[in-house]
Tab-separated table of C-alpha atoms in Angstrom:
chain	number	residue	atom	x	y	z
A	1	MET	CA	-47.199	-4.880	127.158
A	2	PRO	CA	-46.552	-1.576	129.016
A	3	GLN	CA	-43.835	0.669	127.651
A	4	THR	CA	-40.672	1.100	129.702
A	5	LEU	CA	-41.626	4.698	130.490
A	6	ASP	CA	-44.808	3.444	132.190
A	7	LEU	CA	-43.279	0.739	134.389
A	8	SER	CA	-43.150	0.983	138.172
A	9	VAL	CA	-40.136	0.549	140.442
A	10	LEU	CA	-41.141	-3.011	141.249
A	11	GLU	CA	-41.732	-3.904	137.606
A	12	LEU	CA	-38.385	-2.450	136.531
A	13	ALA	CA	-36.568	-4.227	139.365
A	14	GLN	CA	-38.121	-7.537	138.357
A	15	ALA	CA	-37.133	-7.009	134.729
A	16	SER	CA	-33.615	-5.952	135.751
A	17	HIS	CA	-33.098	-9.050	137.868
A	18	LYS	CA	-34.044	-11.237	134.926
A	19	GLU	CA	-32.014	-9.334	132.332
A	20	PRO	CA	-29.464	-6.902	133.860
A	21	LYS	CA	-28.417	-5.788	130.379
A	22	LYS	CA	-31.818	-4.139	129.918
A	23	ILE	CA	-30.935	-1.511	132.526
A	24	ALA	CA	-28.805	0.328	129.966
A	25	SER	CA	-31.704	0.645	127.512
A	26	THR	CA	-34.047	1.676	130.344
A	27	VAL	CA	-31.692	4.472	131.382
A	28	GLN	CA	-31.280	5.601	127.775
A	29	GLU	CA	-35.049	5.772	127.223
A	30	HIS	CA	-35.526	7.898	130.325
A	31	ILE	CA	-32.661	10.194	129.381
A	32	GLU	CA	-34.207	10.767	125.956
A	33	ARG	CA	-37.617	11.398	127.469
A	34	LEU	CA	-36.236	13.754	130.130
A	35	SER	CA	-34.285	15.674	127.490
A	36	LYS	CA	-37.453	16.111	125.457
A	37	LEU	CA	-39.324	17.311	128.527
A	38	ASP	CA	-36.550	19.761	129.291
A	39	SER	CA	-36.732	21.231	125.795
A	40	ILE	CA	-40.345	22.196	126.537
A	41	LEU	CA	-40.406	22.812	130.292
A	42	ASN	CA	-36.805	23.917	130.967
A	43	LEU	CA	-36.658	21.896	134.170
A	44	LEU	CA	-33.057	20.633	134.331
A	45	LYS	CA	-30.383	22.290	136.433
A	46	ALA	CA	-27.683	19.755	135.574
A	47	ASN	CA	-27.778	16.374	133.876
A	48	ARG	CA	-26.025	13.261	135.119
A	49	PHE	CA	-26.438	11.436	131.836
A	50	ASP	CA	-22.803	10.333	131.373
A	51	SER	CA	-22.425	8.988	134.908
A	52	ALA	CA	-25.827	7.295	134.688
A	53	ILE	CA	-24.802	5.494	131.488
A	54	SER	CA	-21.495	4.504	133.112
A	55	ASP	CA	-23.385	3.091	136.116
A	56	THR	CA	-25.204	0.667	133.836
A	57	ALA	CA	-21.930	-1.090	132.983
A	58	VAL	CA	-21.898	-2.717	136.420
A	59	PRO	CA	-25.431	-2.132	137.753
A	60	LYS	CA	-26.198	-2.584	141.421
A	61	ASP	CA	-28.709	-5.269	142.223
A	62	GLY	CA	-31.439	-4.273	144.645
A	63	PRO	CA	-35.143	-3.495	145.070
A	64	LEU	CA	-34.715	-0.226	143.116
A	65	SER	CA	-32.607	-1.704	140.339
A	66	GLY	CA	-33.341	-0.193	136.930
A	67	SER	CA	-35.150	2.869	138.303
A	68	CYS	CA	-33.900	6.251	137.116
A	69	PHE	CA	-34.531	9.151	139.471
A	70	VAL	CA	-34.043	12.899	139.579
A	71	ILE	CA	-32.991	15.016	142.537
A	72	SER	CA	-34.369	18.432	143.312
A	73	GLU	CA	-31.665	21.102	143.192
A	74	GLN	CA	-29.813	21.575	146.512
A	75	ASP	CA	-31.383	18.399	147.920
A	76	TYR	CA	-28.435	16.053	147.380
A	77	ASP	CA	-27.905	14.835	150.934
A	78	PRO	CA	-25.918	11.578	151.083
A	79	GLN	CA	-27.929	10.459	154.107
A	80	PHE	CA	-31.079	10.273	152.010
A	81	ILE	CA	-29.713	9.818	148.480
A	82	ASP	CA	-27.047	7.136	149.025
A	83	PRO	CA	-29.556	4.500	150.249
A	84	LEU	CA	-31.400	4.905	146.943
A	85	ILE	CA	-28.214	4.416	144.913
A	86	ASN	CA	-27.040	1.531	147.095
A	87	ASN	CA	-30.341	-0.229	146.414
A	88	GLY	CA	-29.898	0.023	142.654
A	89	ALA	CA	-31.508	3.335	141.683
A	90	ILE	CA	-29.639	5.527	139.193
A	91	PRO	CA	-29.659	9.357	139.434
A	92	ILE	CA	-29.922	10.887	135.961
A	93	ALA	CA	-30.331	14.623	136.644
A	94	ASP	CA	-30.755	17.483	139.080
A	95	VAL	CA	-33.931	19.464	138.459
A	96	LYS	CA	-34.415	23.164	139.083
A	97	ARG	CA	-35.777	24.694	142.226
A	98	SER	CA	-36.372	28.311	143.140
A	99	THR	CA	-34.209	29.731	145.917
A	100	ASP	CA	-37.408	31.428	147.095
A	101	PRO	CA	-39.490	28.680	148.752
A	102	LEU	CA	-42.681	30.605	147.953
A	103	GLN	CA	-41.886	31.095	144.255
A	104	PHE	CA	-42.849	27.730	142.863
A	105	PHE	CA	-45.652	28.559	140.439
A	106	ASP	CA	-43.702	29.598	137.343
A	107	LEU	CA	-42.927	26.183	135.799
A	108	PRO	CA	-45.393	24.975	133.127
A	109	ASN	CA	-47.471	21.865	133.683
A	110	PRO	CA	-46.680	18.852	131.435
A	111	TRP	CA	-50.402	18.255	130.950
A	112	ASN	CA	-51.252	21.812	129.942
A	113	LEU	CA	-48.557	24.439	129.416
A	114	ARG	CA	-50.910	27.282	130.329
A	115	HIS	CA	-51.141	25.903	133.858
A	116	CYS	CA	-48.465	25.601	136.545
A	117	SER	CA	-46.782	22.479	137.900
A	118	ALA	CA	-45.468	23.913	141.220
A	119	GLY	CA	-42.309	21.821	140.940
A	120	ALA	CA	-39.839	20.415	138.422
A	121	ALA	CA	-39.451	17.150	140.363
A	122	ALA	CA	-43.146	16.350	139.923
A	123	ALA	CA	-43.159	17.543	136.304
A	124	ALA	CA	-40.332	15.129	135.455
A	125	ILE	CA	-42.273	12.170	136.867
A	126	SER	CA	-45.531	13.309	135.295
A	127	GLY	CA	-43.986	13.250	131.834
A	128	GLY	CA	-42.209	9.918	132.290
A	129	GLY	CA	-38.728	11.431	132.396
A	130	ALA	CA	-37.835	9.493	135.535
A	131	VAL	CA	-39.345	6.717	137.613
A	132	PHE	CA	-39.226	8.733	140.824
A	133	SER	CA	-37.747	11.871	142.342
A	134	ALA	CA	-36.210	12.872	145.660
A	135	THR	CA	-37.065	16.309	147.007
A	136	SER	CA	-37.656	18.112	150.281
A	137	ASP	CA	-40.915	19.885	151.083
A	138	ARG	CA	-40.269	23.437	152.266
A	139	CYS	CA	-43.738	24.988	152.152
A	140	GLY	CA	-46.043	22.206	151.060
A	141	GLU	CA	-44.937	22.309	147.425
A	142	LEU	CA	-44.144	18.583	147.293
A	143	ILE	CA	-47.786	17.687	147.841
A	144	LEU	CA	-49.030	20.676	145.845
A	145	SER	CA	-46.925	19.765	142.797
A	146	ALA	CA	-48.005	16.127	143.073
A	147	ASN	CA	-51.595	17.366	142.914
A	148	PHE	CA	-50.976	19.633	139.922
A	149	CYS	CA	-48.946	17.046	137.989
A	150	GLY	CA	-50.764	13.826	138.921
A	151	THR	CA	-47.994	11.924	140.689
A	152	ILE	CA	-47.971	9.827	143.811
A	153	GLY	CA	-46.247	12.079	146.337
A	154	LEU	CA	-45.144	11.381	149.907
A	155	ARG	CA	-43.915	13.772	152.555
A	156	PRO	CA	-42.904	11.390	155.376
A	157	SER	CA	-42.689	12.112	159.078
A	158	PRO	CA	-39.733	14.496	159.554
A	159	ASN	CA	-38.025	12.230	162.081
A	160	LEU	CA	-37.858	9.495	159.434
A	161	SER	CA	-36.644	11.507	156.433
A	162	ALA	CA	-36.047	15.130	155.499
A	163	HIS	CA	-36.805	14.172	151.892
A	164	GLY	CA	-39.976	13.049	150.218
A	165	TRP	CA	-40.611	11.493	146.838
A	166	HIS	CA	-42.736	11.587	143.706
A	167	SER	CA	-43.422	8.276	142.006
A	168	ARG	CA	-45.658	6.393	139.590
A	169	LYS	CA	-47.250	3.958	142.040
A	170	VAL	CA	-48.008	3.735	145.748
A	171	ASP	CA	-45.979	0.517	145.874
A	172	ASP	CA	-43.019	2.502	144.465
A	173	ILE	CA	-43.270	4.968	147.340
A	174	ILE	CA	-43.489	2.126	149.848
A	175	LYS	CA	-40.307	0.522	148.543
A	176	ILE	CA	-38.428	3.846	148.416
A	177	PHE	CA	-39.635	4.697	151.918
A	178	GLU	CA	-38.372	1.361	153.228
A	179	CYS	CA	-34.977	1.704	151.533
A	180	VAL	CA	-34.333	5.211	152.908
A	181	THR	CA	-35.841	4.943	156.393
A	182	LYS	CA	-34.981	1.273	156.958
A	183	GLN	CA	-38.498	0.953	158.351
A	184	LYS	CA	-40.764	-1.801	157.126
A	185	ALA	CA	-44.202	-0.603	156.070
A	186	ALA	CA	-46.020	-2.766	158.599
A	187	PRO	CA	-49.370	-4.393	157.768
A	188	THR	CA	-52.083	-2.300	159.346
A	189	ARG	CA	-55.808	-1.916	159.438
A	190	THR	CA	-57.234	1.541	159.049
A	191	ASN	CA	-60.709	1.842	160.553
A	192	ASN	CA	-61.602	5.508	160.300
A	193	ILE	CA	-61.513	8.004	157.465
A	194	TRP	CA	-61.949	11.615	158.532
A	195	PHE	CA	-62.891	14.506	156.283
A	196	ILE	CA	-63.294	18.257	156.789
A	197	GLN	CA	-66.729	19.771	156.282
A	198	ASP	CA	-65.977	23.450	156.912
A	199	PHE	CA	-63.047	24.903	154.947
A	200	TYR	CA	-63.587	28.498	156.074
A	201	PRO	CA	-62.141	30.945	154.984
A	202	TYR	CA	-61.566	28.904	151.816
A	203	GLN	CA	-64.213	27.792	149.361
A	204	LEU	CA	-63.675	24.707	147.247
A	205	ASP	CA	-64.329	24.794	143.525
A	206	PRO	CA	-67.135	22.387	142.545
A	207	ILE	CA	-64.683	20.128	140.680
A	208	VAL	CA	-62.429	19.864	143.753
A	209	GLU	CA	-65.389	19.196	146.029
A	210	LYS	CA	-66.699	16.568	143.632
A	211	THR	CA	-63.286	14.879	143.551
A	212	GLN	CA	-63.220	14.597	147.340
A	213	ASN	CA	-66.794	13.283	147.421
A	214	LEU	CA	-65.942	10.596	144.866
A	215	VAL	CA	-63.003	9.500	146.983
A	216	LEU	CA	-65.101	9.429	150.150
A	217	GLU	CA	-67.756	7.400	148.350
A	218	CYS	CA	-65.077	4.898	147.370
A	219	LEU	CA	-63.555	4.747	150.853
A	220	GLY	CA	-66.969	4.441	152.470
A	221	GLN	CA	-67.116	0.916	151.054
A	222	HIS	CA	-64.086	-0.044	153.142
A	223	TYR	CA	-63.951	2.244	156.185
A	224	HIS	CA	-66.033	4.351	158.539
A	225	CYS	CA	-66.120	7.919	157.170
A	226	ASN	CA	-66.449	10.645	159.794
A	227	PRO	CA	-66.786	14.440	159.398
A	228	ILE	CA	-64.671	17.031	161.194
A	229	GLU	CA	-66.990	19.978	161.759
A	230	THR	CA	-64.435	22.331	163.336
A	231	PRO	CA	-63.041	24.794	160.736
A	232	ILE	CA	-59.382	23.951	161.354
A	233	PHE	CA	-58.251	26.261	158.540
A	234	SER	CA	-59.837	29.408	160.028
A	235	GLN	CA	-56.457	30.658	161.316
A	236	ALA	CA	-54.204	28.247	159.464
A	237	PHE	CA	-52.516	30.828	157.245
A	238	SER	CA	-51.601	33.041	160.208
A	239	ILE	CA	-50.398	30.038	162.214
A	240	TRP	CA	-48.224	28.869	159.348
A	241	ALA	CA	-46.844	32.346	158.600
A	242	THR	CA	-45.929	32.870	162.259
A	243	ASP	CA	-43.447	29.988	162.309
A	244	TRP	CA	-42.391	30.273	158.662
A	245	LYS	CA	-38.682	31.013	158.255
A	246	PRO	CA	-37.572	33.525	155.573
A	247	PRO	CA	-34.956	31.941	153.276
A	248	THR	CA	-32.502	34.805	153.859
A	249	LYS	CA	-32.090	37.588	156.397
A	250	ASP	CA	-32.839	40.249	153.798
A	251	TYR	CA	-35.620	38.318	152.021
A	252	ASN	CA	-37.507	40.760	149.795
A	253	PRO	CA	-40.166	38.895	147.764
A	254	GLN	CA	-41.342	40.352	144.482
A	255	HIS	CA	-44.575	38.383	144.221
A	256	PRO	CA	-47.879	38.521	146.136
A	257	VAL	CA	-47.487	35.158	147.881
A	258	GLY	CA	-44.176	36.138	149.423
A	259	VAL	CA	-45.343	39.669	150.240
A	260	MET	CA	-48.432	38.359	152.033
A	261	VAL	CA	-46.506	35.745	154.006
A	262	MET	CA	-43.731	38.191	154.917
A	263	MET	CA	-46.193	40.821	156.083
A	264	MET	CA	-48.003	38.314	158.285
A	265	HIS	CA	-44.732	36.883	159.596
A	266	GLN	CA	-43.409	40.298	160.605
A	267	LYS	CA	-46.734	41.341	162.093
A	268	LEU	CA	-46.958	38.268	164.329
A	269	ASN	CA	-43.296	38.211	165.348
A	270	GLU	CA	-42.462	41.929	165.604
A	271	LEU	CA	-45.581	44.114	165.871
A	272	TYR	CA	-47.832	41.741	167.801
A	273	PRO	CA	-45.605	38.991	169.228
A	274	GLU	CA	-48.171	38.149	171.918
A	275	LEU	CA	-50.604	37.221	169.145
A	276	GLY	CA	-47.911	35.095	167.556
A	277	ILE	CA	-47.504	33.231	170.847
A	278	GLN	CA	-51.246	32.581	170.980
A	279	LEU	CA	-51.214	31.250	167.440
A	280	ARG	CA	-48.359	28.885	168.258
A	281	GLU	CA	-50.422	27.558	171.144
A	282	ILE	CA	-53.367	27.033	168.816
A	283	LYS	CA	-51.042	25.204	166.401
A	284	HIS	CA	-50.006	22.859	169.209
A	285	GLU	CA	-53.655	22.268	170.125
A	286	ILE	CA	-54.576	21.425	166.521
A	287	PHE	CA	-51.584	19.088	166.241
A	288	TYR	CA	-52.538	17.333	169.470
A	289	ALA	CA	-56.210	17.076	168.464
A	290	LEU	CA	-55.409	15.625	165.037
A	291	THR	CA	-52.889	13.207	166.528
A	292	GLN	CA	-55.467	11.945	169.011
A	293	LEU	CA	-58.110	11.742	166.288
A	294	LEU	CA	-55.973	9.850	163.794
A	295	HIS	CA	-53.909	7.894	166.346
A	296	ASN	CA	-52.894	4.613	164.698
A	297	ASP	CA	-56.043	3.708	162.796
A	298	GLY	CA	-57.226	6.927	161.153
A	299	VAL	CA	-56.531	8.877	157.970
A	300	LEU	CA	-57.654	12.396	157.091
A	301	VAL	CA	-58.725	13.036	153.479
A	302	CYS	CA	-58.295	16.628	152.335
A	303	PRO	CA	-57.897	18.576	149.069
A	304	CYS	CA	-54.418	19.946	148.373
A	305	PHE	CA	-55.686	23.209	146.884
A	306	PRO	CA	-59.125	24.884	146.792
A	307	HIS	CA	-59.109	25.005	142.971
A	308	SER	CA	-58.004	22.848	140.088
A	309	THR	CA	-54.509	23.499	138.745
A	310	PRO	CA	-54.369	27.278	138.147
A	311	HIS	CA	-53.064	29.247	135.205
A	312	ASN	CA	-49.512	30.441	135.714
A	313	GLN	CA	-50.522	34.091	135.661
A	314	LEU	CA	-53.529	33.707	137.987
A	315	ILE	CA	-51.944	31.887	140.913
A	316	TYR	CA	-50.895	35.072	142.662
A	317	SER	CA	-54.451	36.348	142.931
A	318	THR	CA	-55.015	33.771	145.678
A	319	PRO	CA	-51.801	33.829	147.717
A	320	MET	CA	-53.256	32.067	150.764
A	321	ASP	CA	-54.641	29.054	148.886
A	322	LEU	CA	-51.442	27.061	149.310
A	323	THR	CA	-52.351	26.776	153.015
A	324	LEU	CA	-54.283	23.561	152.433
A	325	SER	CA	-50.928	21.920	151.714
A	326	SER	CA	-48.496	24.052	153.721
A	327	PHE	CA	-50.452	23.855	156.980
A	328	PHE	CA	-50.007	20.089	157.358
A	329	ARG	CA	-46.328	20.554	156.505
A	330	ALA	CA	-46.135	23.070	159.363
A	331	LEU	CA	-47.767	20.515	161.673
A	332	ASN	CA	-45.089	17.950	160.678
A	333	LEU	CA	-47.732	15.374	159.786
A	334	PRO	CA	-46.987	12.871	156.992
A	335	SER	CA	-49.004	13.292	153.815
A	336	LEU	CA	-49.549	11.136	150.746
A	337	HIS	CA	-51.040	12.483	147.509
A	338	VAL	CA	-52.922	10.124	145.222
A	339	PRO	CA	-54.228	11.115	141.748
A	340	VAL	CA	-57.952	10.705	141.117
A	341	GLY	CA	-58.814	12.115	137.703
A	342	PHE	CA	-58.667	15.210	135.508
A	343	SER	CA	-60.201	18.669	135.380
A	344	PRO	CA	-61.868	20.140	132.272
A	345	HIS	CA	-58.509	21.844	131.589
A	346	GLY	CA	-56.875	18.436	131.162
A	347	THR	CA	-54.846	18.853	134.378
A	348	PRO	CA	-54.795	16.235	137.158
A	349	LEU	CA	-56.959	16.165	140.271
A	350	GLY	CA	-56.275	14.266	143.476
A	351	VAL	CA	-56.465	14.226	147.251
A	352	GLN	CA	-53.963	14.218	150.066
A	353	LEU	CA	-54.086	11.710	152.897
A	354	ILE	CA	-52.786	12.863	156.274
A	355	GLY	CA	-51.848	10.597	159.173
A	356	ALA	CA	-50.382	10.810	162.638
A	357	GLN	CA	-46.594	10.921	162.838
A	358	ASN	CA	-44.884	7.620	161.946
A	359	ASN	CA	-48.157	6.155	160.671
A	360	GLU	CA	-47.236	6.108	156.997
A	361	SER	CA	-48.522	2.538	156.738
A	362	ASN	CA	-52.086	3.794	157.138
A	363	LEU	CA	-51.546	6.245	154.281
A	364	PHE	CA	-50.158	3.495	152.069
A	365	GLU	CA	-53.121	1.223	152.750
A	366	VAL	CA	-55.742	3.853	151.967
A	367	GLY	CA	-53.695	5.216	149.063
A	368	LYS	CA	-53.687	1.805	147.374
A	369	VAL	CA	-57.465	1.580	147.690
A	370	ILE	CA	-57.828	4.954	145.929
A	371	GLU	CA	-55.204	4.062	143.338
A	372	GLU	CA	-56.944	0.812	142.454
A	373	ARG	CA	-60.311	2.536	142.087
A	374	PHE	CA	-59.146	5.600	140.101
A	375	LYS	CA	-56.142	4.056	138.262
A	376	GLY	CA	-53.518	6.400	139.755
A	377	TRP	CA	-50.638	7.932	137.809
A	378	VAL	CA	-50.858	8.268	134.045
A	379	ARG	CA	-47.975	9.553	131.923
A	380	SER	CA	-48.832	12.917	130.406
A	381	GLN	CA	-49.750	12.400	126.756
A	382	PRO	CA	-48.876	14.483	124.918
A	383	PHE	CA	-46.736	16.415	127.374
A	384	SER	CA	-46.648	19.410	124.989
A	385	LEU	CA	-50.408	19.929	125.230
A	386	ASP	CA	-51.352	23.603	125.246
A	387	MET	CA	-55.105	23.907	125.686
A	388	SER	CA	-56.874	27.252	125.334
A	389	LEU	CA	-58.824	26.850	128.600
């Protein structure tokens, strides 16, 4: 019998419908777990424990009933949060988020405290502190943190939702997606899986390359797998930095990632604006090419990061490596992360699935195939692990 902290949205909803009184104990277990996580990771901005417990007195019945969720700081938008609450979900806390969208590597990873998580929302789900989270994706960190923490993570098409989610199961994400967007995840048949062969100027670590190959081997039993030989990342960092928006007018980053992005942004918008215009045209061409390639029956499989989850202190030595996640965010293409396994450091590994806009159903279908084969999300045990690697 699975523990409460391991149950999915659908499993908790089913249990809640049968015995509504169990919602109170479910909420209490998640509050205790989240509090324990916070004592180690320092991830809470504000708790909603009292109101969450009060909500269990007269719980709302719905497809999300019994599911506790956390909200990334400054992401409480009634348009995207109220549908979750109205369908039975219970917010239990707001988790921290850096005001600097490029400073998201300082929070420890629940699987290995020497490594980074890239986001408190993902860390909370990884450790079982909540069933799912609601968070926006400013620079690709939603998918990146899902990769580092081993959660299911979805950044939907921007016209459908400005928020994405971390969860325990692909089916959880599907149900959350349907509740917020009011769009039914239609049955679909994906025919083609695409994968990138040339990652220039990036080089994948052997463990990351092996992870992708294992996934492609699995998917090759169900779909046609096709290579993309064009090095689409050759100018991706410059393209992304050109259209990137500084968080404030006087933004003055104190870390290498921000310095590198700011320098490139200023160069392409102030010193060489004609080059910036050319890069925007290339961005449009890549978007159009990928849209035509994926259309309504294709999914692109791609690593989220060239390396396994990095040490906190080493991340800044490779400031452009976040491009593998941020570039698809800049293209406004939906992306789904699915866990695959673990690195020698004990940190999660996974892949991101990218589709054409409004084709989330294809991502869900392929994501469930990967989840079934590689078992998907696992609660970090113990979440205080501090390996020497």
